[in-house]
Amino acid sequence: MLDELATGGAPGYLVAAKTVLAGATAQDTDDLLQEAIVMSQVGNHPNLVSVVGAITSGAPIVLILSYCEHGSFQDLLKKSAADNNNTSTLLSTKVKLDIISGVAMGMAHLSAKRFVHRDLAARNCLISTGMIAKVADFGLSRSGVGNNGYYYYKSQSGIFPVRWTAPEAMSSMKFTTESDVWSFGIVMLEAFTDGARPYPSWGTERVMLQVMGGYRSPQPPGCPDGVYQHMVECWAEAPSDRPTFSTLADQLELCAADTTLIVTADSFYSESTNLFLAQNGGDGMLMELRQLSDAHAEESAYGECVYNRVVNEAAESE
């Protein structure tokens, strides 16, 4: 709680504090200072985590940031999937579209200021009150794998989050707004796969080989066709063929306003459950869902996710 009344400022309000961990190196401290500098240069935007202040006297250095009560988008997606019968945590298709549209707006502001994120992912997008998306960690310069080895790949050229990285950036280690757009396409994918890790059954080397060879993730079950089309546009091989963040924000806002699209997507799982129950728990629907799962099993866990969710919902409804 930050209380500025004693100095004639604002009443107390919640903030977040960010600092280096115990045993951090001097480079880690420098990185945190650099993050504060970049955040102050970028300026405020409704869809960016803003810096409230910094404590630079003494150790450790502490950044005071805007508070986002729902945590990361990735964690929120996983929580919603794990507790899908609780309407208080359920993320509808419209809410997901509103969130990723907000991410696009924040990134449009960032790119307009000529900043490149380099690590755009659902784990680095925070959700504040009212389900407002705020892009975070855009000022952080990463210098080591550390505890993020699950996401980051270390090569002779450097370290990067391979599953979110554009193919040209994989080979050149040069990051641009266009490579950020590629990463945004992966964020959209995360939104419709319950926050699952992209290419979940593949190791990092295979991901690099396949993506650089032209492979693109298939359309997740329940993801509207128009939304998937925007994902594919983000993954255009030529960086110049990818849409801008401003264009993406406008397109996703239109998708979120399309009630036909929303109802169709949100009814995906419930319709599958009803079909399953119509078979009296029969083997026919179960086999059809099993085949759907098997169709995606080599590349992803999407089919398995659908199969398990429908079976669980059916069992609870009996």
Short mmCIF file of C-alpha atoms in Angstrom, two decimals:
data_model
loop_
_atom_site.label_atom_id
_atom_site.label_comp_id
_atom_site.label_asym_id
_atom_site.label_seq_id
_atom_site.Cartn_x
_atom_site.Cartn_y
_atom_site.Cartn_z
CA MET A 1 0.00 0.00 0.00
CA LEU A 2 1.42 3.36 -1.07
CA ASP A 3 0.19 6.27 1.06
CA GLU A 4 1.16 9.77 -0.07
CA LEU A 5 -1.22 11.72 2.20
CA ALA A 6 1.57 12.66 4.60
CA THR A 7 3.25 14.60 1.79
CA GLY A 8 0.05 16.06 0.43
CA GLY A 9 -0.29 13.42 -2.25
CA ALA A 10 -2.90 10.83 -3.14
CA PRO A 11 -4.68 8.59 -0.62
CA GLY A 12 -3.32 5.11 -0.11
CA TYR A 13 -3.56 2.71 -3.02
CA LEU A 14 -2.17 -0.72 -3.89
CA VAL A 15 1.08 -0.96 -5.83
CA ALA A 16 3.46 -3.74 -6.79
CA ALA A 17 7.12 -3.83 -5.78
CA LYS A 18 9.79 -5.38 -7.98
CA THR A 19 13.35 -5.99 -6.88
CA VAL A 20 16.26 -8.35 -7.42
CA LEU A 21 16.50 -11.62 -5.52
CA ALA A 22 18.95 -12.30 -2.73
CA GLY A 23 22.36 -13.11 -4.14
CA ALA A 24 21.72 -11.14 -7.32
CA THR A 25 24.70 -9.86 -9.28
CA ALA A 26 25.57 -6.26 -10.06
CA GLN A 27 24.36 -6.90 -13.59
CA ASP A 28 20.92 -7.89 -12.24
CA THR A 29 20.73 -4.56 -10.41
CA ASP A 30 21.81 -2.69 -13.52
CA ASP A 31 19.11 -4.51 -15.51
CA LEU A 32 16.46 -3.38 -13.02
CA LEU A 33 17.67 0.22 -13.26
CA GLN A 34 17.58 -0.02 -17.04
CA GLU A 35 14.02 -1.30 -16.85
CA ALA A 36 13.01 1.74 -14.78
CA ILE A 37 14.66 4.08 -17.30
CA VAL A 38 12.94 2.45 -20.28
CA MET A 39 9.54 2.47 -18.57
CA SER A 40 9.85 6.16 -17.80
CA GLN A 41 10.82 6.89 -21.41
CA VAL A 42 7.89 4.94 -22.83
CA GLY A 43 5.37 6.94 -20.80
CA ASN A 44 1.95 5.95 -19.52
CA HIS A 45 -0.62 3.97 -21.45
CA PRO A 46 -3.73 2.12 -20.21
CA ASN A 47 -2.35 -1.16 -21.56
CA LEU A 48 1.19 -0.90 -20.23
CA VAL A 49 2.35 -1.53 -16.69
CA SER A 50 3.45 1.90 -15.46
CA VAL A 51 6.25 2.79 -13.08
CA VAL A 52 5.03 4.70 -10.03
CA GLY A 53 8.48 5.34 -8.60
CA ALA A 54 11.76 3.77 -7.55
CA ILE A 55 13.70 3.39 -4.33
CA THR A 56 17.36 3.73 -5.28
CA SER A 57 18.91 4.56 -1.91
CA GLY A 58 20.23 1.55 -0.07
CA ALA A 59 19.98 -2.05 -1.18
CA PRO A 60 18.19 -3.67 -2.84
CA ILE A 61 16.81 -1.25 -5.42
CA VAL A 62 13.01 -1.43 -5.63
CA LEU A 63 10.71 -0.49 -8.52
CA ILE A 64 7.19 0.60 -7.56
CA LEU A 65 4.79 -0.45 -10.31
CA SER A 66 1.06 -0.30 -10.98
CA TYR A 67 -0.76 -3.18 -9.30
CA CYS A 68 -2.51 -5.84 -11.39
CA GLU A 69 -4.78 -7.88 -9.16
CA HIS A 70 -5.31 -10.87 -11.47
CA GLY A 71 -1.62 -11.56 -12.09
CA SER A 72 -0.32 -12.80 -15.41
CA PHE A 73 -2.56 -13.66 -18.36
CA GLN A 74 -0.96 -17.10 -18.48
CA ASP A 75 -1.80 -17.87 -14.86
CA LEU A 76 -5.33 -16.55 -15.33
CA LEU A 77 -5.86 -18.80 -18.36
CA LYS A 78 -4.62 -21.85 -16.46
CA LYS A 79 -6.77 -21.04 -13.44
CA SER A 80 -9.84 -20.62 -15.63
CA ALA A 81 -9.18 -23.95 -17.37
CA ALA A 82 -8.63 -25.78 -14.09
CA ASP A 83 -11.81 -24.33 -12.59
CA ASN A 84 -13.99 -24.14 -15.67
CA ASN A 85 -17.25 -24.71 -13.77
CA ASN A 86 -16.71 -21.61 -11.63
CA THR A 87 -18.22 -18.65 -13.47
CA SER A 88 -16.19 -16.21 -11.38
CA THR A 89 -12.97 -17.44 -12.98
CA LEU A 90 -14.28 -18.48 -16.40
CA LEU A 91 -12.78 -16.55 -19.32
CA SER A 92 -15.29 -16.22 -22.13
CA THR A 93 -14.22 -15.80 -25.74
CA LYS A 94 -15.16 -12.11 -25.58
CA VAL A 95 -13.05 -11.53 -22.48
CA LYS A 96 -10.10 -13.25 -24.15
CA LEU A 97 -10.52 -11.10 -27.25
CA ASP A 98 -10.79 -7.94 -25.17
CA ILE A 99 -7.58 -8.90 -23.35
CA ILE A 100 -5.52 -9.69 -26.44
CA SER A 101 -6.88 -6.57 -28.13
CA GLY A 102 -5.62 -4.58 -25.13
CA VAL A 103 -2.22 -6.25 -25.46
CA ALA A 104 -2.13 -5.16 -29.12
CA MET A 105 -2.96 -1.57 -28.10
CA GLY A 106 -0.18 -1.53 -25.52
CA MET A 107 2.26 -2.91 -28.06
CA ALA A 108 1.13 -0.33 -30.65
CA HIS A 109 2.10 2.39 -28.17
CA LEU A 110 5.41 0.69 -27.45
CA SER A 111 6.27 0.34 -31.15
CA ALA A 112 5.23 3.96 -31.82
CA LYS A 113 7.86 4.96 -29.26
CA ARG A 114 10.35 2.81 -31.22
CA PHE A 115 10.80 0.25 -28.48
CA VAL A 116 11.01 -3.49 -29.13
CA HIS A 117 9.76 -5.83 -26.41
CA ARG A 118 11.69 -8.99 -27.42
CA ASP A 119 9.84 -11.17 -24.88
CA LEU A 120 6.12 -10.76 -25.51
CA ALA A 121 4.26 -13.74 -24.02
CA ALA A 122 1.14 -14.37 -21.92
CA ARG A 123 3.35 -14.68 -18.82
CA ASN A 124 4.51 -11.08 -19.43
CA CYS A 125 1.02 -9.63 -19.80
CA LEU A 126 -0.68 -8.71 -16.53
CA ILE A 127 -4.41 -8.35 -15.93
CA SER A 128 -5.67 -5.53 -13.74
CA THR A 129 -9.09 -4.65 -12.33
CA GLY A 130 -11.82 -4.88 -14.96
CA MET A 131 -9.82 -7.48 -16.93
CA ILE A 132 -7.64 -4.76 -18.46
CA ALA A 133 -4.49 -6.14 -20.09
CA LYS A 134 -1.19 -4.47 -19.33
CA VAL A 135 2.02 -5.43 -21.10
CA ALA A 136 4.86 -5.90 -18.62
CA ASP A 137 8.62 -6.53 -18.62
CA PHE A 138 9.16 -4.43 -21.74
CA GLY A 139 12.13 -2.68 -20.17
CA LEU A 140 13.92 -5.78 -18.97
CA SER A 141 17.19 -6.79 -20.60
CA ARG A 142 17.68 -10.50 -20.08
CA SER A 143 21.23 -11.65 -19.54
CA GLY A 144 20.91 -15.25 -18.37
CA VAL A 145 18.71 -18.31 -18.29
CA GLY A 146 18.38 -18.39 -14.50
CA ASN A 147 15.00 -19.68 -13.34
CA ASN A 148 13.51 -19.11 -16.78
CA GLY A 149 15.25 -22.05 -18.45
CA TYR A 150 11.83 -23.57 -19.14
CA TYR A 151 11.14 -20.75 -21.60
CA TYR A 152 14.55 -19.52 -22.78
CA TYR A 153 17.00 -21.18 -25.14
CA LYS A 154 20.70 -20.46 -24.91
CA SER A 155 22.74 -20.49 -28.10
CA GLN A 156 26.21 -19.26 -28.95
CA SER A 157 24.61 -16.00 -30.08
CA GLY A 158 22.54 -15.35 -26.98
CA ILE A 159 19.40 -16.28 -25.06
CA PHE A 160 15.85 -15.99 -26.35
CA PRO A 161 12.35 -17.45 -25.73
CA VAL A 162 12.42 -19.79 -28.71
CA ARG A 163 8.74 -20.79 -28.72
CA TRP A 164 7.70 -17.14 -29.03
CA THR A 165 10.49 -16.03 -31.38
CA ALA A 166 10.16 -15.26 -35.09
CA PRO A 167 12.29 -17.44 -37.38
CA GLU A 168 14.40 -14.53 -38.67
CA ALA A 169 15.18 -13.52 -35.08
CA MET A 170 16.20 -17.10 -34.27
CA SER A 171 18.86 -17.00 -36.95
CA SER A 172 20.04 -13.40 -36.63
CA MET A 173 19.31 -12.61 -32.95
CA LYS A 174 17.99 -9.27 -34.21
CA PHE A 175 14.60 -8.33 -32.78
CA THR A 176 12.18 -5.88 -34.38
CA THR A 177 8.59 -4.71 -34.07
CA GLU A 178 7.79 -7.32 -36.72
CA SER A 179 9.29 -10.09 -34.57
CA ASP A 180 7.18 -8.74 -31.68
CA VAL A 181 4.12 -9.17 -33.94
CA TRP A 182 5.10 -12.83 -34.44
CA SER A 183 5.27 -13.23 -30.65
CA PHE A 184 1.83 -11.63 -30.35
CA GLY A 185 0.47 -14.36 -32.61
CA ILE A 186 1.77 -16.88 -30.07
CA VAL A 187 0.07 -14.91 -27.26
CA MET A 188 -3.19 -15.27 -29.21
CA LEU A 189 -2.50 -18.99 -29.45
CA GLU A 190 -1.94 -19.17 -25.68
CA ALA A 191 -5.27 -17.42 -25.13
CA PHE A 192 -7.14 -20.24 -26.87
CA THR A 193 -5.12 -23.16 -25.49
CA ASP A 194 -5.66 -22.41 -21.78
CA GLY A 195 -2.18 -20.91 -21.44
CA ALA A 196 -0.44 -24.10 -22.55
CA ARG A 197 3.18 -23.94 -23.66
CA PRO A 198 3.38 -23.61 -27.48
CA TYR A 199 4.45 -26.79 -29.30
CA PRO A 200 4.12 -28.69 -25.98
CA SER A 201 5.39 -32.06 -27.18
CA TRP A 202 8.50 -30.71 -28.92
CA GLY A 203 11.94 -29.88 -27.59
CA THR A 204 13.43 -26.47 -28.34
CA GLU A 205 15.71 -27.70 -31.12
CA ARG A 206 12.78 -29.31 -32.95
CA VAL A 207 10.70 -26.15 -32.53
CA MET A 208 13.46 -24.11 -34.16
CA LEU A 209 13.84 -26.58 -37.01
CA GLN A 210 10.11 -26.85 -37.72
CA VAL A 211 9.26 -23.14 -37.41
CA MET A 212 12.20 -22.07 -39.53
CA GLY A 213 11.07 -24.72 -42.02
CA GLY A 214 7.60 -23.19 -42.32
CA TYR A 215 5.54 -25.05 -39.71
CA ARG A 216 2.71 -23.10 -38.05
CA SER A 217 0.53 -24.21 -35.14
CA PRO A 218 -2.91 -25.57 -36.13
CA GLN A 219 -6.14 -23.83 -35.20
CA PRO A 220 -7.05 -24.61 -31.58
CA PRO A 221 -10.52 -26.05 -30.91
CA GLY A 222 -12.91 -23.27 -29.92
CA CYS A 223 -10.84 -20.56 -31.59
CA PRO A 224 -12.94 -18.55 -34.08
CA ASP A 225 -11.83 -18.82 -37.71
CA GLY A 226 -11.31 -15.07 -38.03
CA VAL A 227 -9.11 -14.96 -34.94
CA TYR A 228 -6.98 -17.83 -36.21
CA GLN A 229 -6.58 -16.02 -39.52
CA HIS A 230 -5.06 -13.08 -37.64
CA MET A 231 -2.68 -15.48 -35.88
CA VAL A 232 -1.52 -16.83 -39.22
CA GLU A 233 -1.01 -13.29 -40.51
CA CYS A 234 1.26 -12.62 -37.54
CA TRP A 235 3.30 -15.67 -38.55
CA ALA A 236 3.93 -14.58 -42.13
CA GLU A 237 7.40 -15.68 -43.23
CA ALA A 238 8.31 -12.22 -44.52
CA PRO A 239 8.34 -9.71 -41.63
CA SER A 240 7.02 -6.99 -43.95
CA ASP A 241 3.89 -9.08 -44.60
CA ARG A 242 2.87 -9.10 -40.93
CA PRO A 243 0.16 -6.67 -39.76
CA THR A 244 0.91 -3.74 -37.49
CA PHE A 245 -0.19 -3.76 -33.86
CA SER A 246 -2.65 -0.94 -34.56
CA THR A 247 -4.28 -2.98 -37.31
CA LEU A 248 -4.43 -6.05 -35.07
CA ALA A 249 -6.04 -4.07 -32.25
CA ASP A 250 -8.73 -2.77 -34.61
CA GLN A 251 -9.38 -6.22 -36.10
CA LEU A 252 -9.63 -7.91 -32.70
CA GLU A 253 -12.02 -5.25 -31.43
CA LEU A 254 -14.27 -6.06 -34.38
CA CYS A 255 -14.02 -9.77 -33.55
CA ALA A 256 -14.96 -9.06 -29.93
CA ALA A 257 -18.02 -7.13 -31.13
CA ASP A 258 -19.18 -9.96 -33.41
CA THR A 259 -21.83 -11.64 -31.27
CA THR A 260 -22.33 -14.49 -33.76
CA LEU A 261 -18.66 -15.36 -33.56
CA ILE A 262 -18.65 -15.15 -29.76
CA VAL A 263 -21.71 -17.36 -29.27
CA THR A 264 -20.36 -19.96 -31.70
CA ALA A 265 -17.00 -20.15 -29.96
CA ASP A 266 -18.39 -20.19 -26.42
CA SER A 267 -20.83 -22.98 -27.29
CA PHE A 268 -18.04 -25.23 -28.58
CA TYR A 269 -17.47 -27.21 -25.40
CA SER A 270 -21.09 -27.20 -24.22
CA GLU A 271 -22.34 -28.50 -27.56
CA SER A 272 -19.77 -31.29 -27.47
CA THR A 273 -20.91 -32.20 -23.97
CA ASN A 274 -24.56 -32.27 -25.01
CA LEU A 275 -23.75 -34.56 -27.93
CA PHE A 276 -21.86 -36.83 -25.61
CA LEU A 277 -24.81 -37.02 -23.19
CA ALA A 278 -27.23 -37.59 -26.06
CA GLN A 279 -25.41 -40.84 -26.68
CA ASN A 280 -26.26 -41.85 -23.10
CA GLY A 281 -22.62 -41.84 -22.30
CA GLY A 282 -22.30 -43.85 -25.50
CA ASP A 283 -19.11 -44.92 -27.18
CA GLY A 284 -19.89 -43.19 -30.47
CA MET A 285 -19.25 -39.64 -29.31
CA LEU A 286 -16.39 -40.78 -27.15
CA MET A 287 -14.72 -42.35 -30.17
CA GLU A 288 -15.28 -39.20 -32.23
CA LEU A 289 -13.66 -37.06 -29.55
CA ARG A 290 -10.83 -39.57 -29.25
CA GLN A 291 -10.20 -39.25 -32.98
CA LEU A 292 -10.17 -35.44 -32.63
CA SER A 293 -7.60 -35.80 -29.90
CA ASP A 294 -5.48 -38.20 -31.96
CA ALA A 295 -5.60 -35.87 -34.97
CA HIS A 296 -3.69 -33.24 -32.99
CA ALA A 297 -1.68 -35.48 -30.71
CA GLU A 298 1.55 -35.42 -32.72
CA GLU A 299 1.86 -31.63 -32.70
CA SER A 300 -0.02 -30.55 -29.59
CA ALA A 301 -2.16 -31.27 -26.58
CA TYR A 302 -5.16 -29.35 -27.93
CA GLY A 303 -7.23 -32.41 -28.89
CA GLU A 304 -6.46 -34.07 -25.57
CA CYS A 305 -7.61 -30.91 -23.79
CA VAL A 306 -10.96 -31.01 -25.61
CA TYR A 307 -11.45 -34.72 -24.97
CA ASN A 308 -10.69 -34.48 -21.25
CA ARG A 309 -12.82 -31.38 -20.71
CA VAL A 310 -15.89 -32.84 -22.43
CA VAL A 311 -15.64 -36.14 -20.57
CA ASN A 312 -15.25 -34.33 -17.25
CA GLU A 313 -18.21 -32.03 -17.90
CA ALA A 314 -20.35 -34.99 -18.95
CA ALA A 315 -19.48 -36.94 -15.83
CA GLU A 316 -20.37 -33.98 -13.61
CA SER A 317 -23.70 -33.51 -15.39
CA GLU A 318 -24.87 -37.10 -14.83
#
